[in-house]
mmCIF file of N, CA and C in Angstrom:
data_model
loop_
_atom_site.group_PDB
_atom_site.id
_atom_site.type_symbol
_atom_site.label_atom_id
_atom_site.label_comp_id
_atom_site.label_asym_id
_atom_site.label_seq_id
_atom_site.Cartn_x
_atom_site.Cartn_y
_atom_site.Cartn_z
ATOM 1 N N UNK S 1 -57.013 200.034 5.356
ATOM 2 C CA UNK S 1 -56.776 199.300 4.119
ATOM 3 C C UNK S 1 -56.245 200.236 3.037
ATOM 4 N N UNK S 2 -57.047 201.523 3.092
ATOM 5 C CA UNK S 2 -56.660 202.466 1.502
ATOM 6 C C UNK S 2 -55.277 203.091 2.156
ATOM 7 N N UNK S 3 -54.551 203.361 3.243
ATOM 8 C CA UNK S 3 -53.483 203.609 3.725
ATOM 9 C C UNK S 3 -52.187 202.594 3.612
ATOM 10 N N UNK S 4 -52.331 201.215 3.619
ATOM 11 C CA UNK S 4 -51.523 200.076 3.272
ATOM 12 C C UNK S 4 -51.109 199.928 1.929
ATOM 13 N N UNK S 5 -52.637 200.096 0.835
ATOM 14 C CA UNK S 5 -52.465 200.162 -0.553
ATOM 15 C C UNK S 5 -51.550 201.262 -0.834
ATOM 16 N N UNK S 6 -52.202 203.028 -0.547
ATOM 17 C CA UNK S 6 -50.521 203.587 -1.034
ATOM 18 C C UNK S 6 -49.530 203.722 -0.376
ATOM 19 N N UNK S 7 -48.634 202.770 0.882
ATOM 20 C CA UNK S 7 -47.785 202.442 0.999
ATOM 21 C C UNK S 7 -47.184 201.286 -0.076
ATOM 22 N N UNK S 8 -47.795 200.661 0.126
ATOM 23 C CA UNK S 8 -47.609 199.723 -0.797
ATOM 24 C C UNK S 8 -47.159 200.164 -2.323
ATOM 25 N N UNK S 9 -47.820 200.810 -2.939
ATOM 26 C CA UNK S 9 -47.406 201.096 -4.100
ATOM 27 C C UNK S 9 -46.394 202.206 -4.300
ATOM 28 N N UNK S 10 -46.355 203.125 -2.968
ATOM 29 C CA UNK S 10 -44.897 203.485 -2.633
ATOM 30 C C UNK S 10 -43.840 202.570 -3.142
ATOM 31 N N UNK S 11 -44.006 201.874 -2.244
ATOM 32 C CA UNK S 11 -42.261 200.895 -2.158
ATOM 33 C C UNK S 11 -42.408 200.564 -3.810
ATOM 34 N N UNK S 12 -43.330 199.947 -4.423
ATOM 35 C CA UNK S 12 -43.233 199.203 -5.881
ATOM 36 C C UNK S 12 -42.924 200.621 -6.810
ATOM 37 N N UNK S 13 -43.539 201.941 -6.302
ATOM 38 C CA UNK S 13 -42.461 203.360 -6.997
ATOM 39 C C UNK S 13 -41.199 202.505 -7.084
ATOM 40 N N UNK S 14 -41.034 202.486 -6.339
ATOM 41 C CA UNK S 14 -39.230 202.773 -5.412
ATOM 42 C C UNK S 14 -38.320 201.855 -6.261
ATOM 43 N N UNK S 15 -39.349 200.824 -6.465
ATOM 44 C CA UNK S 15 -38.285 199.494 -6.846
ATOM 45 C C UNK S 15 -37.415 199.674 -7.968
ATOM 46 N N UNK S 16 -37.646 200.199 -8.896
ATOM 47 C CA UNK S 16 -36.893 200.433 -10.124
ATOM 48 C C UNK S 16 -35.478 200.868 -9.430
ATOM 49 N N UNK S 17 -35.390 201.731 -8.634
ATOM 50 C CA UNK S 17 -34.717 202.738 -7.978
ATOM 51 C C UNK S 17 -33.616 202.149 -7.375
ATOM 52 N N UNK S 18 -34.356 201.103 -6.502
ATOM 53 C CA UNK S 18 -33.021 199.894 -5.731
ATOM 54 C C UNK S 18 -32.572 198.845 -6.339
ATOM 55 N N UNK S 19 -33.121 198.676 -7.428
ATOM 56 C CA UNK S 19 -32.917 197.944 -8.724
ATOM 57 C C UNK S 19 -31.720 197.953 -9.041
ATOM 58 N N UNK S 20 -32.046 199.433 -9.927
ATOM 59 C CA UNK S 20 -30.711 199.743 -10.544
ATOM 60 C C UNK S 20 -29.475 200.661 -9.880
ATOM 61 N N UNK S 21 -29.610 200.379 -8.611
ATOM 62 C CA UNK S 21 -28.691 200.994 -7.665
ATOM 63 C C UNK S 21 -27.444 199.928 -8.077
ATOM 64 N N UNK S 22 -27.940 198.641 -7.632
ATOM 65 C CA UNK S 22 -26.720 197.586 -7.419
ATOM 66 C C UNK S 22 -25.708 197.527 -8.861
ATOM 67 N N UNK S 23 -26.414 197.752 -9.885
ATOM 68 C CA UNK S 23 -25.545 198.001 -11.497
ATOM 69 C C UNK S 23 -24.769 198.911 -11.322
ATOM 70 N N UNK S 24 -23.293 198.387 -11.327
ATOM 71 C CA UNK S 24 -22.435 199.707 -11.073
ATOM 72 C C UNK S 24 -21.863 200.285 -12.762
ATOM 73 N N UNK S 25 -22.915 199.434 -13.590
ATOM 74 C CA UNK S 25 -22.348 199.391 -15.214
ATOM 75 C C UNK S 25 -22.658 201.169 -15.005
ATOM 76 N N UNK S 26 -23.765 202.140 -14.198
ATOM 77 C CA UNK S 26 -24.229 203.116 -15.103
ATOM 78 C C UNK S 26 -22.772 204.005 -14.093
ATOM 79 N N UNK S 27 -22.315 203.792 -13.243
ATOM 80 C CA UNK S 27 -21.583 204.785 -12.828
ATOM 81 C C UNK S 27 -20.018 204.427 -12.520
ATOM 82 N N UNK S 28 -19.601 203.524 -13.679
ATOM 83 C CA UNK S 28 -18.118 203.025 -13.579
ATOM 84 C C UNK S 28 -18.104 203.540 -14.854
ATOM 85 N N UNK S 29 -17.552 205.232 -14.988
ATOM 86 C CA UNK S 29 -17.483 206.216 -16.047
ATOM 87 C C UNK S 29 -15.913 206.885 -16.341
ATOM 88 N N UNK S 30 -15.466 206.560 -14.847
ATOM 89 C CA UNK S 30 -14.357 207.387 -14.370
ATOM 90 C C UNK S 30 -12.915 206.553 -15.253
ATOM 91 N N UNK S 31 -13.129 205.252 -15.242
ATOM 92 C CA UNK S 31 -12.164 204.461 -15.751
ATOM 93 C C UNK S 31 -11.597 204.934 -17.269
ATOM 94 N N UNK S 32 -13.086 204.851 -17.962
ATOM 95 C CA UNK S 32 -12.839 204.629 -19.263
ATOM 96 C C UNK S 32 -12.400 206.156 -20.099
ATOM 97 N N UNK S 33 -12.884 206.814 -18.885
ATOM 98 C CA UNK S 33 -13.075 208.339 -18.988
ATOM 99 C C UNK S 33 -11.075 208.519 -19.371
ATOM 100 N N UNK S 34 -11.206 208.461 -18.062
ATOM 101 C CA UNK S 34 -9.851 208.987 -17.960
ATOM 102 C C UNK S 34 -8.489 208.037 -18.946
ATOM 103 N N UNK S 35 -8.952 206.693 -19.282
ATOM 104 C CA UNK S 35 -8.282 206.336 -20.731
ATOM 105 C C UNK S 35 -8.511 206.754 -21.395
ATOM 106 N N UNK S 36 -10.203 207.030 -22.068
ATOM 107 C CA UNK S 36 -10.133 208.000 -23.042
ATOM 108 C C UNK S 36 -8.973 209.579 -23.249
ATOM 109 N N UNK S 37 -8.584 209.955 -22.184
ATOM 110 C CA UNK S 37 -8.277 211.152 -21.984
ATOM 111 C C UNK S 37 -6.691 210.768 -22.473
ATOM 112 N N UNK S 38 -6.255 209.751 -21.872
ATOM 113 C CA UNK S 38 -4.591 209.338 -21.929
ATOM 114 C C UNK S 38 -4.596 209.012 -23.151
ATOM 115 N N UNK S 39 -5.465 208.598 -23.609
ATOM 116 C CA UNK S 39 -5.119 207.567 -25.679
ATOM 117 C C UNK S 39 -4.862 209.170 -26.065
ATOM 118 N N UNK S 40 -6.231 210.351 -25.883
ATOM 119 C CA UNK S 40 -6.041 211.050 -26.769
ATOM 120 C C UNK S 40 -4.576 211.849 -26.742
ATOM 121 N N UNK S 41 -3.908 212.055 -25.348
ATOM 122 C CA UNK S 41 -2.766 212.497 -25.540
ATOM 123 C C UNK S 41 -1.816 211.814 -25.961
ATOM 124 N N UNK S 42 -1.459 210.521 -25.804
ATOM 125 C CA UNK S 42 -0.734 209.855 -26.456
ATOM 126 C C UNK S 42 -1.167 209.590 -27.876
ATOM 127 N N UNK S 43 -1.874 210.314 -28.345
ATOM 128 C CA UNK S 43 -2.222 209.944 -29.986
ATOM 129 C C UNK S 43 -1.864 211.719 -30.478
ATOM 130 N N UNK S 44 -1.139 212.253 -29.936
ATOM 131 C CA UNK S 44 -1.083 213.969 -29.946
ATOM 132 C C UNK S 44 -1.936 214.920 -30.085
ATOM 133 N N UNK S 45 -3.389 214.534 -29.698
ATOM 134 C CA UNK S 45 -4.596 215.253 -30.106
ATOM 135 C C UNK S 45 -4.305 216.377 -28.991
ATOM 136 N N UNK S 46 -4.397 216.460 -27.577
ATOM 137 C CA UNK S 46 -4.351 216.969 -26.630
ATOM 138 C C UNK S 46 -3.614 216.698 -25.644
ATOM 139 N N UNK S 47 -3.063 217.879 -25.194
ATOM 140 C CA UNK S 47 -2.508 218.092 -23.336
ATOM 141 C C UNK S 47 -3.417 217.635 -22.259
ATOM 142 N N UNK S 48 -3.577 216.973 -21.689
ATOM 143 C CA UNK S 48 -4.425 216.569 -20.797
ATOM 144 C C UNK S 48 -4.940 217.976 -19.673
ATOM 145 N N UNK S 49 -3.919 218.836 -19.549
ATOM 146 C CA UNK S 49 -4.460 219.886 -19.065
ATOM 147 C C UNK S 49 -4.918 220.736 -19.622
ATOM 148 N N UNK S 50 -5.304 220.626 -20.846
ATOM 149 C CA UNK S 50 -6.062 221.674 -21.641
ATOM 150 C C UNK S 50 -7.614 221.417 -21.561
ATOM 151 N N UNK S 51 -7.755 220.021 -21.230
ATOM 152 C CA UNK S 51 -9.589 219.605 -21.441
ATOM 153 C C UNK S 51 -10.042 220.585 -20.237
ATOM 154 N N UNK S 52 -10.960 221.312 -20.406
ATOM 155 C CA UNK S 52 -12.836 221.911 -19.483
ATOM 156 C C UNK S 52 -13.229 220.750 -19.363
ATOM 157 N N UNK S 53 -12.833 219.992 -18.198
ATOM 158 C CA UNK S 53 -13.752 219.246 -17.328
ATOM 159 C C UNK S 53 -14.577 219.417 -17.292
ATOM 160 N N UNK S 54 -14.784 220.566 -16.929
ATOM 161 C CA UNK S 54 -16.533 221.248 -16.573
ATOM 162 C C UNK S 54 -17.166 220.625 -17.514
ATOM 163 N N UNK S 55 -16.589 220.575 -18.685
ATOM 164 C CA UNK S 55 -17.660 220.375 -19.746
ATOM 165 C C UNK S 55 -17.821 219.058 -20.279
ATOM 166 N N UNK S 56 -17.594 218.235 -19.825
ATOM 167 C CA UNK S 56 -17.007 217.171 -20.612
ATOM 168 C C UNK S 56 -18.381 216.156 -20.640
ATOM 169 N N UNK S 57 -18.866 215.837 -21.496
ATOM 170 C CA UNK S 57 -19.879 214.968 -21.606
ATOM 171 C C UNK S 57 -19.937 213.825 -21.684
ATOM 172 N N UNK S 58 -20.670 212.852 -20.502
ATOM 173 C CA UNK S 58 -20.263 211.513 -20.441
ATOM 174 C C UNK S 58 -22.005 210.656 -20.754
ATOM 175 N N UNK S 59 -22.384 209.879 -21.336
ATOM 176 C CA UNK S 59 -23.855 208.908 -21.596
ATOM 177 C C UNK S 59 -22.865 207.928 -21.831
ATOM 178 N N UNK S 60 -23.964 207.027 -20.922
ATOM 179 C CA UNK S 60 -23.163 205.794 -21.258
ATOM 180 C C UNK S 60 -24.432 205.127 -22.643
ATOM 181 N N UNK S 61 -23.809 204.197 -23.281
ATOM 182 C CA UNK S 61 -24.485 204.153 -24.294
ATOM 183 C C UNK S 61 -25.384 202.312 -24.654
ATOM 184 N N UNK S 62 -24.281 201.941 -24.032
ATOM 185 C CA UNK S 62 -25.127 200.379 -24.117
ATOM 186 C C UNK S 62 -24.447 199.657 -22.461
ATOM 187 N N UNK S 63 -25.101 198.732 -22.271
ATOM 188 C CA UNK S 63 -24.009 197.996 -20.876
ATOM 189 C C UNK S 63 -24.883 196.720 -20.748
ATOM 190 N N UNK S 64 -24.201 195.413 -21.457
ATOM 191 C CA UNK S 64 -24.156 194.434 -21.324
ATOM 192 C C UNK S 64 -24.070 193.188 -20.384
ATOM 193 N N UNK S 65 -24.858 192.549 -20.067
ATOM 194 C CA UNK S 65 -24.725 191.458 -18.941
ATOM 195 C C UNK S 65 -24.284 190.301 -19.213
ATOM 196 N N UNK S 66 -22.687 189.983 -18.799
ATOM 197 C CA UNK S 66 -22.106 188.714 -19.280
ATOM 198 C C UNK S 66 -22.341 188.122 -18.148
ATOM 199 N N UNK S 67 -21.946 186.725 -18.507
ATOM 200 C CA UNK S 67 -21.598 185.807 -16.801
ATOM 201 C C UNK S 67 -20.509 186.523 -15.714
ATOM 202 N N UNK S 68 -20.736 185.816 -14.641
ATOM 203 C CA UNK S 68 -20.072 186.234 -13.176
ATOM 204 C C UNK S 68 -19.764 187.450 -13.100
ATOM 205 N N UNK S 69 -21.261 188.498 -13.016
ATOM 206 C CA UNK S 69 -21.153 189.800 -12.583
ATOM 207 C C UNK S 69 -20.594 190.453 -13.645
ATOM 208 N N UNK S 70 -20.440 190.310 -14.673
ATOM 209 C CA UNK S 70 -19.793 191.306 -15.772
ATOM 210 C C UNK S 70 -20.454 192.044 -16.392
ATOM 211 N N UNK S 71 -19.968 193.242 -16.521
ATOM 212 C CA UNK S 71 -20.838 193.531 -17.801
ATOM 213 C C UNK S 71 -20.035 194.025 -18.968
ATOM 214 N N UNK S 72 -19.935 194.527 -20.139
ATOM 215 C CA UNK S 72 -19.586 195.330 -21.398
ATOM 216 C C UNK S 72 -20.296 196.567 -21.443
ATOM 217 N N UNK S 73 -19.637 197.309 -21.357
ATOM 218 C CA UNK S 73 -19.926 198.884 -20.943
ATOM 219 C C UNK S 73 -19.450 200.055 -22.129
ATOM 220 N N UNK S 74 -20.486 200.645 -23.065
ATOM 221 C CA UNK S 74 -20.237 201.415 -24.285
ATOM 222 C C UNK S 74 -20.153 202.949 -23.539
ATOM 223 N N UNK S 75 -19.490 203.479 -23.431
ATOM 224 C CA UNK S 75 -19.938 205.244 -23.119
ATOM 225 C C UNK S 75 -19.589 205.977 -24.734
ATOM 226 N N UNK S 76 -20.213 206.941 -24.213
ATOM 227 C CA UNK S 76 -19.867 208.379 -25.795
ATOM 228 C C UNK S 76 -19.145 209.192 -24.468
ATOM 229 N N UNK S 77 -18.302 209.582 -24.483
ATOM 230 C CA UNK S 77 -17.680 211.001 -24.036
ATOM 231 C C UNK S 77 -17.290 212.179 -25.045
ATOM 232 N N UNK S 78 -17.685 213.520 -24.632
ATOM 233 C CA UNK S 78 -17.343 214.789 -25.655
ATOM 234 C C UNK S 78 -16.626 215.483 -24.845
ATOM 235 N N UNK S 79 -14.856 215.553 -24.954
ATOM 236 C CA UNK S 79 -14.371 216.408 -24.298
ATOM 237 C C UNK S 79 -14.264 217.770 -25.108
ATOM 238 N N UNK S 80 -14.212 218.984 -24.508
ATOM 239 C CA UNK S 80 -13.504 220.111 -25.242
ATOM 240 C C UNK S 80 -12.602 221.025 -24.421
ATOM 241 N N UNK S 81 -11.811 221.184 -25.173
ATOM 242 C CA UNK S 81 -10.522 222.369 -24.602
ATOM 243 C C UNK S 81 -10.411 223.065 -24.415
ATOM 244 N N UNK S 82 -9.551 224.019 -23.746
ATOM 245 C CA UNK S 82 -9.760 225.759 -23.245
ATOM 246 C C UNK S 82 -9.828 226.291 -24.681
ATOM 247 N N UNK S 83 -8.930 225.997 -25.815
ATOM 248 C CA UNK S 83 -9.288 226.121 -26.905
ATOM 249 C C UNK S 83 -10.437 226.247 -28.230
ATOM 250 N N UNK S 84 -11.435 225.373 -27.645
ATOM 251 C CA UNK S 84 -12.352 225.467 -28.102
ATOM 252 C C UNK S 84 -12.014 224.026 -29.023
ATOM 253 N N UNK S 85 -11.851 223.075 -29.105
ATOM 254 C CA UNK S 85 -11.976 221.760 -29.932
ATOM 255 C C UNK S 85 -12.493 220.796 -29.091
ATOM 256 N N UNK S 86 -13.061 220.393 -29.627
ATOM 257 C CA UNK S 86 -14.247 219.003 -29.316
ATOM 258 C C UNK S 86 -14.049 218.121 -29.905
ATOM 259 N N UNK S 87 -13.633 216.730 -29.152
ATOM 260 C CA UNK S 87 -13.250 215.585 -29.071
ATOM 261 C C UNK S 87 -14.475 214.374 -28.480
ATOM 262 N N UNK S 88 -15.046 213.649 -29.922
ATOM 263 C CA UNK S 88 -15.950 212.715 -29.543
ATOM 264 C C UNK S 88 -15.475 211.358 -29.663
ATOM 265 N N UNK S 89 -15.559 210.613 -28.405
ATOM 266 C CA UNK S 89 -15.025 209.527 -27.906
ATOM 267 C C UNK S 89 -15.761 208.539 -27.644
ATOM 268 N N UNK S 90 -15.622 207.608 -28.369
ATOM 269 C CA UNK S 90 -16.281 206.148 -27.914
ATOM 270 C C UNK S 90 -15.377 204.829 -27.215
ATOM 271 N N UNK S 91 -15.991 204.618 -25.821
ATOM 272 C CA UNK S 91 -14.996 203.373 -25.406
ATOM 273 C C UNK S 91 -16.005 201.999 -24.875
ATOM 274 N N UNK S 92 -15.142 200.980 -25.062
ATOM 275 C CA UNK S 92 -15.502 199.674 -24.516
ATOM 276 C C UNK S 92 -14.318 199.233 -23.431
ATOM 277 N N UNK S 93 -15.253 198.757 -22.333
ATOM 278 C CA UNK S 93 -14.469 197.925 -21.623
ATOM 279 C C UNK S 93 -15.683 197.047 -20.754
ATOM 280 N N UNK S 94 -14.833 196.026 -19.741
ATOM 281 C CA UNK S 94 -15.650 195.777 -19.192
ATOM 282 C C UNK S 94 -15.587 195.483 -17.523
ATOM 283 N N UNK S 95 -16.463 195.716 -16.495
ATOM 284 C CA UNK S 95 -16.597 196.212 -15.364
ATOM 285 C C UNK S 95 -17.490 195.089 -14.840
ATOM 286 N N UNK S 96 -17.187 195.374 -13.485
ATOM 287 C CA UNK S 96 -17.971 193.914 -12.530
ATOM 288 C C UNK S 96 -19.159 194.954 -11.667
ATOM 289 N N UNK S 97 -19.164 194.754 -10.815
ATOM 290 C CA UNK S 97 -20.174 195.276 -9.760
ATOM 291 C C UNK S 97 -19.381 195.399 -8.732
ATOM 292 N N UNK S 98 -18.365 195.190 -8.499
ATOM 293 C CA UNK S 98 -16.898 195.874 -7.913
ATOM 294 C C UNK S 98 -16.171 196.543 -8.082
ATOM 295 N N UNK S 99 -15.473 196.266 -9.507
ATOM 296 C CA UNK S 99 -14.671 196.569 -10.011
ATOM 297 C C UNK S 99 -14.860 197.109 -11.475
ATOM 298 N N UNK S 100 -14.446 198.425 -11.748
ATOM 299 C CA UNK S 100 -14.502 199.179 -12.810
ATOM 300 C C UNK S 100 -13.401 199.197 -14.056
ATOM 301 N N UNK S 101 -12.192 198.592 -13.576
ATOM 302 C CA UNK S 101 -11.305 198.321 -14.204
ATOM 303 C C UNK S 101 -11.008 197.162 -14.978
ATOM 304 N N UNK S 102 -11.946 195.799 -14.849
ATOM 305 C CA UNK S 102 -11.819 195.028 -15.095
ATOM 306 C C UNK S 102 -10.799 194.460 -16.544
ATOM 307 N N UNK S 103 -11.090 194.748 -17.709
ATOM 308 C CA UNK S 103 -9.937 194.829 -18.590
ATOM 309 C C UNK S 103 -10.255 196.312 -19.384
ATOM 310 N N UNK S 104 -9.316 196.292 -20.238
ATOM 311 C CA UNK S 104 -8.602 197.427 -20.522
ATOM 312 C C UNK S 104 -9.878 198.333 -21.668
ATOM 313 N N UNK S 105 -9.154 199.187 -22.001
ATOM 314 C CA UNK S 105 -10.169 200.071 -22.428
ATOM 315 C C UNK S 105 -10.028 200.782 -23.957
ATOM 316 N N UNK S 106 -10.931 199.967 -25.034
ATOM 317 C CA UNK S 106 -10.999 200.094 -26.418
ATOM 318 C C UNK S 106 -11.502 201.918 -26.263
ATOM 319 N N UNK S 107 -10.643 202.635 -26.735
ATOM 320 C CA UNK S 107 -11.162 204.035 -27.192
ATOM 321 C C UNK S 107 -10.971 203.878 -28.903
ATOM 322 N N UNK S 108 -12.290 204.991 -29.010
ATOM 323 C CA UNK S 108 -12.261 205.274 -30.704
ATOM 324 C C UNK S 108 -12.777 206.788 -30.922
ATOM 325 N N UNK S 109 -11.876 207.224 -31.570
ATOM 326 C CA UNK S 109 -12.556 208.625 -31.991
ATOM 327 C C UNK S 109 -13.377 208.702 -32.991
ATOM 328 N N UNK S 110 -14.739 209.751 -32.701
ATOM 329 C CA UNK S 110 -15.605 209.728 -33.479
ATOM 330 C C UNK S 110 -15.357 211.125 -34.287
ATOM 331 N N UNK S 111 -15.098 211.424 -33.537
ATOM 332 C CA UNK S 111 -15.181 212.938 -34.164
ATOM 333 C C UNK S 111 -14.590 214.000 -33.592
ATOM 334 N N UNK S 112 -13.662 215.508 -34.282
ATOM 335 C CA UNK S 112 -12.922 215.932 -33.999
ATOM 336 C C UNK S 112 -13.271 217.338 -34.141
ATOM 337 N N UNK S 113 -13.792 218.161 -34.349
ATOM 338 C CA UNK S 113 -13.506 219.578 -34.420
ATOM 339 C C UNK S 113 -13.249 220.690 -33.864
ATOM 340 N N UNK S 114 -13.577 221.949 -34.289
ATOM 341 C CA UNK S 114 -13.031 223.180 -34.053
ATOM 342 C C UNK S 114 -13.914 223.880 -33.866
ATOM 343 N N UNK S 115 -14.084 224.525 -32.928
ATOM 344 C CA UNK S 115 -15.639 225.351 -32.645
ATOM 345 C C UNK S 115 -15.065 227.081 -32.659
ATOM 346 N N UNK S 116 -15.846 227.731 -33.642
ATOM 347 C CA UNK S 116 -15.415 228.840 -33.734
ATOM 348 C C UNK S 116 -16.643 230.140 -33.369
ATOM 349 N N UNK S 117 -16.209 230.871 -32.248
ATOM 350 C CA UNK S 117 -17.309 231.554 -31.957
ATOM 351 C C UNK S 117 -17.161 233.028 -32.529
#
């Protein structure tokens, strides 16, 4: 019996876990990411080959549940450059549980500076 119970409360660990597996809101990052990246060069902030990937900071920030699998998906991204400037990025779009692309992708800059070491 006391062997069933912590199996049991194993799996109910777990559940959160397989839960939020099926939400592809927390890891459809790549989309908005990489618009973020194209607005900022087409807005002349940056060369796209200048961003440290390495570094680039992605939280997603809110993610919304509309009808038929949708959601509205907020990230913050902080890119910075071999240069040393840091680029804070906020985008909306919205994504299915398939599909990450779903429509297009509101970027806004938050913030811009110059990091001087």
């Amino acid at each position: 019996m006391r062997k069933q119970l912590k199996s049991a409360l194993f799996f109910l660990a777990l559940t959160p876990l397989f839960a939020s597996a099926k939400n592809s809101s927390n890891d459809c990052h790549s989309w908005p990411m990489n618009m973020a990246e194209v607005w900022l060069k087409n807005s002349g902030f940056i060369k796209i080959p200048d961003i440290d990937e390495s570094r680039t900071e992605v939280k997603l920030l809110s993610s919304e549940k509309k009808p038929h699998n949708l959601y509205t998906n907020i990230f913050k991204f902080v890119f910075y450059t071999k240069d040393h400037k840091k680029f804070e990025v906020i985008t909306q779009n919205d994504a299915s549980d398939d599909e990450c692309s779903i429509t297009e992708v509101n970027s806004y800059l938050v913030s811009h500076s110059s990091i001087n070491y």
